[in-house]
Amino acid sequence: MSNEKRYRIACLTGAGISAESGIATFRGMNGMWENHSIEEVATPGGFARNPLLVWKFYEARRRQALTCQPNKGHIGLAKLQQVVGEENFCLTTQNVDGLHQKAGTKNVLELHGSLWRVRCVKCGQEREERGLFDELPPKCPCGGMLRPAIVWFGEMLPGEIFESAGRAATECDLYIVVGTSGVVEPAASLARVAADRGARVWEVNPDETPLTRMCERSWRKPAGEVMGEVAEEAVKRAAMKSEWRLI
Ligand code: APR
């Protein structure tokens, strides 16, 4: 086995990468989702008070997401993983829409859960569920009520997934942040960890963010327009050993 050091690329994506697939970002919504407050539809308390309302909201998001396709941003990152190899590329996303997987990216770390998974509030079992439900709120075979396996406001991030995301940020040589406002943790802290450990940080976002100042390069364009170019640049970097880790 070769001892040669590998060039590692890690990536963090947010709602912006799915904007060109027709999924609205959060910042544009003024704290409201389809006339519901976030408190009503995206907190454990809201679910306890009105599970039917919460399920109607998520079923509508699932129905809409089923019609959406990955765009050139998702596809560019999937190709980048193919070129550099799964073992050298780790993608962490805050999105729950599953579009990275649909584009072909493997081993995606979903920090905020998935629209396509459900969990029983009684037995705790979690499973994949890609179809729409006939009856809401849906039931587990054990009789308990199912909930979306989404990390709601006020809930902990899944520990193992967050640890893996932290490890990827710590070990990478290049950290690419795409389509996130950088104002919600852990986006900011993951990019900071990468920068503090000597990785170059690149950003793809039409707007400046609090992460911009730690970036070596920024593309002020929609991800779908520039991801092909960003991926090519990343592959070039991987080929230039002198550009590896700063410390
Ligand atoms: N390409 C790249 N970036 C884009 C594009 C695009 N086509 N369109 C918009 N953006 C950028 C915006 O400029 C903004 O900085 O994407 C970012 C979207 O920000 P948010 O809507 O805040 O999404 P995100 O950062 O993913 O939110 C993080 O906050 O409420 C939550 O849990 C929710 O996962 C979400 C988290």
Tab-separated table of C-alpha atoms and ligand atoms in Angstrom:
chain	number	residue	atom	x	y	z
A	1	MET	CA	0.000	0.000	0.000
A	2	SER	CA	1.323	3.451	-0.851
A	3	ASN	CA	2.076	5.909	1.951
A	4	GLU	CA	1.679	8.834	-0.368
A	5	LYS	CA	-0.495	11.564	1.115
A	6	ARG	CA	-3.857	11.976	-0.546
A	7	TYR	CA	-5.395	15.309	-1.481
A	8	ARG	CA	-8.782	15.531	0.194
A	9	ILE	CA	-11.707	17.697	-0.751
A	10	ALA	CA	-14.668	18.333	1.525
A	11	CYS	CA	-17.748	20.281	0.646
A	12	LEU	CA	-20.639	21.869	2.548
A	13	THR	CA	-23.861	22.786	0.776
A	14	GLY	CA	-26.954	24.734	1.781
A	15	ALA	CA	-30.323	25.683	0.346
A	16	GLY	CA	-28.745	27.815	-2.404
A	17	ILE	CA	-27.513	24.797	-4.365
A	18	SER	CA	-31.110	23.587	-4.799
A	19	ALA	CA	-32.503	27.027	-5.716
A	20	GLU	CA	-31.993	26.375	-9.440
A	21	SER	CA	-33.896	23.089	-9.057
A	22	GLY	CA	-36.929	25.079	-7.914
A	23	ILE	CA	-36.659	24.621	-4.143
A	24	ALA	CA	-36.975	27.917	-2.273
A	25	THR	CA	-34.161	28.989	0.079
A	26	PHE	CA	-34.895	29.878	3.713
A	27	ARG	CA	-33.629	33.457	3.914
A	28	GLY	CA	-36.135	34.684	1.357
A	29	MET	CA	-39.078	33.501	3.408
A	30	ASN	CA	-39.020	35.999	6.286
A	31	GLY	CA	-39.382	33.234	8.833
A	32	MET	CA	-42.597	31.939	7.259
A	33	TRP	CA	-43.135	28.737	5.311
A	34	GLU	CA	-46.288	28.741	3.218
A	35	ASN	CA	-48.122	30.914	5.737
A	36	HIS	CA	-46.974	28.904	8.731
A	37	SER	CA	-44.464	30.056	11.307
A	38	ILE	CA	-41.320	27.963	11.733
A	39	GLU	CA	-42.452	27.415	15.343
A	40	GLU	CA	-45.670	25.767	14.079
A	41	VAL	CA	-44.159	23.407	11.509
A	42	ALA	CA	-40.494	22.896	12.335
A	43	THR	CA	-40.196	22.404	16.091
A	44	PRO	CA	-40.905	19.417	18.363
A	45	GLY	CA	-43.445	21.567	20.248
A	46	GLY	CA	-45.309	22.393	17.038
A	47	PHE	CA	-45.498	18.680	16.168
A	48	ALA	CA	-46.765	17.786	19.660
A	49	ARG	CA	-49.497	20.435	19.371
A	50	ASN	CA	-50.651	19.690	15.834
A	51	PRO	CA	-49.085	16.650	14.107
A	52	LEU	CA	-51.597	16.765	11.258
A	53	LEU	CA	-50.664	20.337	10.332
A	54	VAL	CA	-46.954	19.464	10.422
A	55	TRP	CA	-47.497	16.359	8.282
A	56	LYS	CA	-49.575	18.283	5.721
A	57	PHE	CA	-46.732	20.780	5.472
A	58	TYR	CA	-44.056	18.086	5.018
A	59	GLU	CA	-46.166	16.043	2.617
A	60	ALA	CA	-46.478	19.175	0.457
A	61	ARG	CA	-42.686	19.625	0.549
A	62	ARG	CA	-42.190	15.941	-0.307
A	63	ARG	CA	-44.671	16.155	-3.190
A	64	GLN	CA	-42.882	19.224	-4.564
A	65	ALA	CA	-39.398	17.721	-4.101
A	66	LEU	CA	-40.456	14.613	-6.028
A	67	THR	CA	-40.884	16.777	-9.110
A	68	CYS	CA	-37.466	18.483	-8.762
A	69	GLN	CA	-34.326	17.366	-10.525
A	70	PRO	CA	-30.672	17.927	-9.601
A	71	ASN	CA	-29.156	20.921	-11.393
A	72	LYS	CA	-25.641	21.497	-12.749
A	73	GLY	CA	-24.465	22.429	-9.244
A	74	HIS	CA	-25.380	19.016	-7.793
A	75	ILE	CA	-24.109	17.260	-10.918
A	76	GLY	CA	-20.777	19.135	-10.864
A	77	LEU	CA	-20.114	17.980	-7.295
A	78	ALA	CA	-21.094	14.384	-8.108
A	79	LYS	CA	-18.630	14.406	-11.023
A	80	LEU	CA	-15.916	15.899	-8.829
A	81	GLN	CA	-16.366	12.982	-6.409
A	82	GLN	CA	-16.113	10.522	-9.297
A	83	VAL	CA	-12.896	12.111	-10.550
A	84	VAL	CA	-11.054	12.397	-7.221
A	85	GLY	CA	-12.506	9.192	-5.753
A	86	GLU	CA	-15.017	8.575	-2.981
A	87	GLU	CA	-12.254	8.105	-0.423
A	88	ASN	CA	-10.932	11.629	-1.128
A	89	PHE	CA	-14.214	13.515	-1.241
A	90	CYS	CA	-16.803	14.102	1.459
A	91	LEU	CA	-20.002	16.050	0.938
A	92	THR	CA	-21.952	17.437	3.909
A	93	THR	CA	-25.304	19.067	3.276
A	94	GLN	CA	-27.802	21.021	5.317
A	95	ASN	CA	-30.463	20.187	2.726
A	96	VAL	CA	-33.122	17.527	3.210
A	97	ASP	CA	-34.219	17.211	-0.434
A	98	GLY	CA	-31.997	14.271	-1.465
A	99	LEU	CA	-30.907	15.974	-4.704
A	100	HIS	CA	-27.185	15.309	-4.147
A	101	GLN	CA	-27.899	11.568	-3.975
A	102	LYS	CA	-30.162	11.835	-7.026
A	103	ALA	CA	-27.225	13.441	-8.878
A	104	GLY	CA	-25.050	10.455	-7.952
A	105	THR	CA	-23.007	11.684	-4.974
A	106	LYS	CA	-22.175	8.846	-2.590
A	107	ASN	CA	-21.948	8.873	1.221
A	108	VAL	CA	-23.684	12.239	1.648
A	109	LEU	CA	-23.706	13.460	5.261
A	110	GLU	CA	-27.180	14.918	5.881
A	111	LEU	CA	-26.813	17.210	8.887
A	112	HIS	CA	-30.497	18.135	9.061
A	113	GLY	CA	-32.018	14.766	8.190
A	114	SER	CA	-34.029	13.875	5.117
A	115	LEU	CA	-37.488	14.370	3.663
A	116	TRP	CA	-37.268	10.723	2.602
A	117	ARG	CA	-36.872	9.207	6.048
A	118	VAL	CA	-39.427	8.835	8.863
A	119	ARG	CA	-39.073	7.889	12.527
A	120	CYS	CA	-41.580	6.385	14.950
A	121	VAL	CA	-42.101	8.529	18.040
A	122	LYS	CA	-42.948	5.376	20.038
A	123	CYS	CA	-40.440	2.656	19.065
A	124	GLY	CA	-37.816	5.033	17.657
A	125	GLN	CA	-37.287	2.982	14.509
A	126	GLU	CA	-36.256	4.996	11.471
A	127	ARG	CA	-36.798	3.960	7.881
A	128	GLU	CA	-36.693	5.215	4.326
A	129	GLU	CA	-40.047	6.289	2.878
A	130	ARG	CA	-40.035	7.658	-0.657
A	131	GLY	CA	-43.727	7.431	-1.412
A	132	LEU	CA	-46.474	9.805	-0.321
A	133	PHE	CA	-48.770	8.640	2.478
A	134	ASP	CA	-52.468	7.791	1.994
A	135	GLU	CA	-53.344	8.807	5.508
A	136	LEU	CA	-51.919	11.553	7.701
A	137	PRO	CA	-50.393	11.460	10.233
A	138	PRO	CA	-48.887	8.113	9.150
A	139	LYS	CA	-48.530	5.208	11.582
A	140	CYS	CA	-45.688	2.813	12.329
A	141	PRO	CA	-46.482	-0.944	12.308
A	142	CYS	CA	-46.006	-0.771	16.126
A	143	GLY	CA	-48.984	1.616	16.317
A	144	GLY	CA	-46.942	4.705	17.161
A	145	MET	CA	-47.094	7.911	15.151
A	146	LEU	CA	-44.401	8.550	12.551
A	147	ARG	CA	-42.636	11.883	12.255
A	148	PRO	CA	-40.377	13.237	9.522
A	149	ALA	CA	-36.726	12.341	10.291
A	150	ILE	CA	-35.784	15.998	10.009
A	151	VAL	CA	-33.752	17.896	12.584
A	152	TRP	CA	-36.151	20.580	13.766
A	153	PHE	CA	-35.266	23.831	15.470
A	154	GLY	CA	-34.286	23.159	19.072
A	155	GLU	CA	-33.168	19.577	18.318
A	156	MET	CA	-29.646	18.151	18.387
A	157	LEU	CA	-27.841	17.359	15.158
A	158	PRO	CA	-27.256	13.617	14.650
A	159	GLY	CA	-24.029	13.022	16.615
A	160	GLU	CA	-22.256	10.561	14.338
A	161	ILE	CA	-23.019	12.529	11.196
A	162	PHE	CA	-21.820	15.760	12.767
A	163	GLU	CA	-18.632	14.026	13.936
A	164	SER	CA	-17.969	12.734	10.425
A	165	ALA	CA	-18.594	16.216	9.004
A	166	GLY	CA	-16.142	17.648	11.554
A	167	ARG	CA	-13.563	15.017	10.667
A	168	ALA	CA	-13.910	15.796	6.961
A	169	ALA	CA	-13.404	19.511	7.696
A	170	THR	CA	-10.383	18.759	9.867
A	171	GLU	CA	-8.672	16.439	7.411
A	172	CYS	CA	-9.343	18.130	4.088
A	173	ASP	CA	-6.960	20.205	1.991
A	174	LEU	CA	-9.749	22.074	0.224
A	175	TYR	CA	-13.152	22.985	1.686
A	176	ILE	CA	-15.803	24.140	-0.786
A	177	VAL	CA	-18.865	25.924	0.618
A	178	VAL	CA	-21.811	26.191	-1.764
A	179	GLY	CA	-25.108	28.045	-1.368
A	180	THR	CA	-25.230	28.597	2.348
A	181	SER	CA	-25.813	31.872	4.132
A	182	GLY	CA	-23.215	30.869	6.732
A	183	VAL	CA	-25.318	32.351	9.526
A	184	VAL	CA	-26.675	29.063	10.878
A	185	GLU	CA	-24.399	26.746	12.794
A	186	PRO	CA	-22.693	24.424	12.113
A	187	ALA	CA	-21.995	25.816	8.626
A	188	ALA	CA	-19.796	28.570	9.983
A	189	SER	CA	-17.944	26.426	12.476
A	190	LEU	CA	-17.194	23.650	9.957
A	191	ALA	CA	-15.692	26.128	7.481
A	192	ARG	CA	-13.714	27.752	10.317
A	193	VAL	CA	-12.369	24.378	11.480
A	194	ALA	CA	-11.213	23.659	7.930
A	195	ALA	CA	-9.540	27.079	7.607
A	196	ASP	CA	-7.924	26.843	11.067
A	197	ARG	CA	-6.483	23.434	10.185
A	198	GLY	CA	-4.834	24.838	7.086
A	199	ALA	CA	-7.302	23.976	4.332
A	200	ARG	CA	-8.063	26.427	1.545
A	201	VAL	CA	-11.696	27.500	1.646
A	202	TRP	CA	-13.626	28.302	-1.532
A	203	GLU	CA	-17.133	29.710	-1.710
A	204	VAL	CA	-19.824	29.603	-4.384
A	205	ASN	CA	-22.613	32.072	-3.670
A	206	PRO	CA	-24.065	35.031	-5.596
A	207	ASP	CA	-23.887	37.027	-2.335
A	208	GLU	CA	-21.150	37.687	0.182
A	209	THR	CA	-21.538	35.827	3.466
A	210	PRO	CA	-19.813	35.895	6.864
A	211	LEU	CA	-17.647	33.046	5.506
A	212	THR	CA	-16.324	35.119	2.591
A	213	ARG	CA	-13.430	36.636	4.501
A	214	MET	CA	-11.893	33.245	5.268
A	215	CYS	CA	-12.049	32.203	1.617
A	216	GLU	CA	-9.102	32.005	-0.714
A	217	ARG	CA	-11.445	32.129	-3.697
A	218	SER	CA	-15.089	33.129	-4.163
A	219	TRP	CA	-17.372	32.657	-7.143
A	220	ARG	CA	-20.154	35.285	-6.987
A	221	LYS	CA	-22.464	33.311	-9.267
A	222	PRO	CA	-25.273	30.745	-9.024
A	223	ALA	CA	-23.900	27.258	-8.381
A	224	GLY	CA	-25.476	25.832	-11.546
A	225	GLU	CA	-23.515	28.302	-13.671
A	226	VAL	CA	-20.067	27.821	-12.198
A	227	MET	CA	-19.832	24.432	-10.537
A	228	GLY	CA	-18.263	22.806	-13.608
A	229	GLU	CA	-15.475	25.398	-13.527
A	230	VAL	CA	-15.057	25.109	-9.742
A	231	ALA	CA	-14.756	21.329	-10.023
A	232	GLU	CA	-12.103	21.667	-12.754
A	233	GLU	CA	-10.126	24.100	-10.594
A	234	ALA	CA	-10.380	21.702	-7.658
A	235	VAL	CA	-9.030	18.836	-9.749
A	236	LYS	CA	-6.125	21.064	-10.859
A	237	ARG	CA	-5.373	21.864	-7.221
A	238	ALA	CA	-5.372	18.195	-6.353
A	239	ALA	CA	-2.743	17.684	-9.039
A	240	MET	CA	-0.474	20.474	-7.685
A	241	LYS	CA	1.121	19.062	-4.568
A	242	SER	CA	2.748	22.385	-3.671
A	243	GLU	CA	-0.729	23.783	-3.108
A	244	TRP	CA	-1.601	21.255	-0.440
A	245	ARG	CA	-2.380	21.991	3.187
A	246	LEU	CA	-0.941	25.284	4.443
A	247	ILE	CA	0.300	23.965	7.789
B	1	APR	N1	-26.233	29.159	-6.052
B	1	APR	C1	-25.494	29.332	-4.930
B	1	APR	N2	-25.941	29.988	-3.852
B	1	APR	C2	-27.173	30.509	-3.898
B	1	APR	C3	-27.998	30.394	-5.032
B	1	APR	C4	-27.485	29.672	-6.144
B	1	APR	N3	-28.188	29.508	-7.266
B	1	APR	N4	-29.186	31.006	-4.757
B	1	APR	C5	-29.098	31.496	-3.517
B	1	APR	N5	-27.885	31.207	-2.985
B	1	APR	C6	-27.357	31.507	-1.650
B	1	APR	C7	-27.938	32.744	-1.000
B	1	APR	O1	-27.198	33.895	-1.351
B	1	APR	C8	-27.787	32.399	0.495
B	1	APR	O2	-26.528	32.813	0.978
B	1	APR	O3	-27.733	30.433	-0.821
B	1	APR	C9	-27.846	30.881	0.520
B	1	APR	C10	-29.129	30.326	1.074
B	1	APR	O4	-29.207	30.650	2.424
B	1	APR	P1	-30.313	30.022	3.363
B	1	APR	O5	-31.625	30.114	2.722
B	1	APR	O6	-30.114	30.650	4.693
B	1	APR	O7	-29.941	28.487	3.436
B	1	APR	P2	-28.916	27.735	4.363
B	1	APR	O8	-27.705	28.537	4.623
B	1	APR	O9	-28.777	26.400	3.763
B	1	APR	O10	-29.729	27.606	5.704
B	1	APR	C11	-29.195	26.823	6.710
B	1	APR	O11	-31.076	27.243	8.072
B	1	APR	O12	-33.317	27.424	8.664
B	1	APR	C12	-32.325	26.694	8.285
B	1	APR	O13	-32.442	24.376	8.621
B	1	APR	C13	-32.471	25.379	7.627
B	1	APR	O14	-30.789	24.028	6.561
B	1	APR	C14	-31.260	25.339	6.755
B	1	APR	C15	-30.285	26.224	7.519
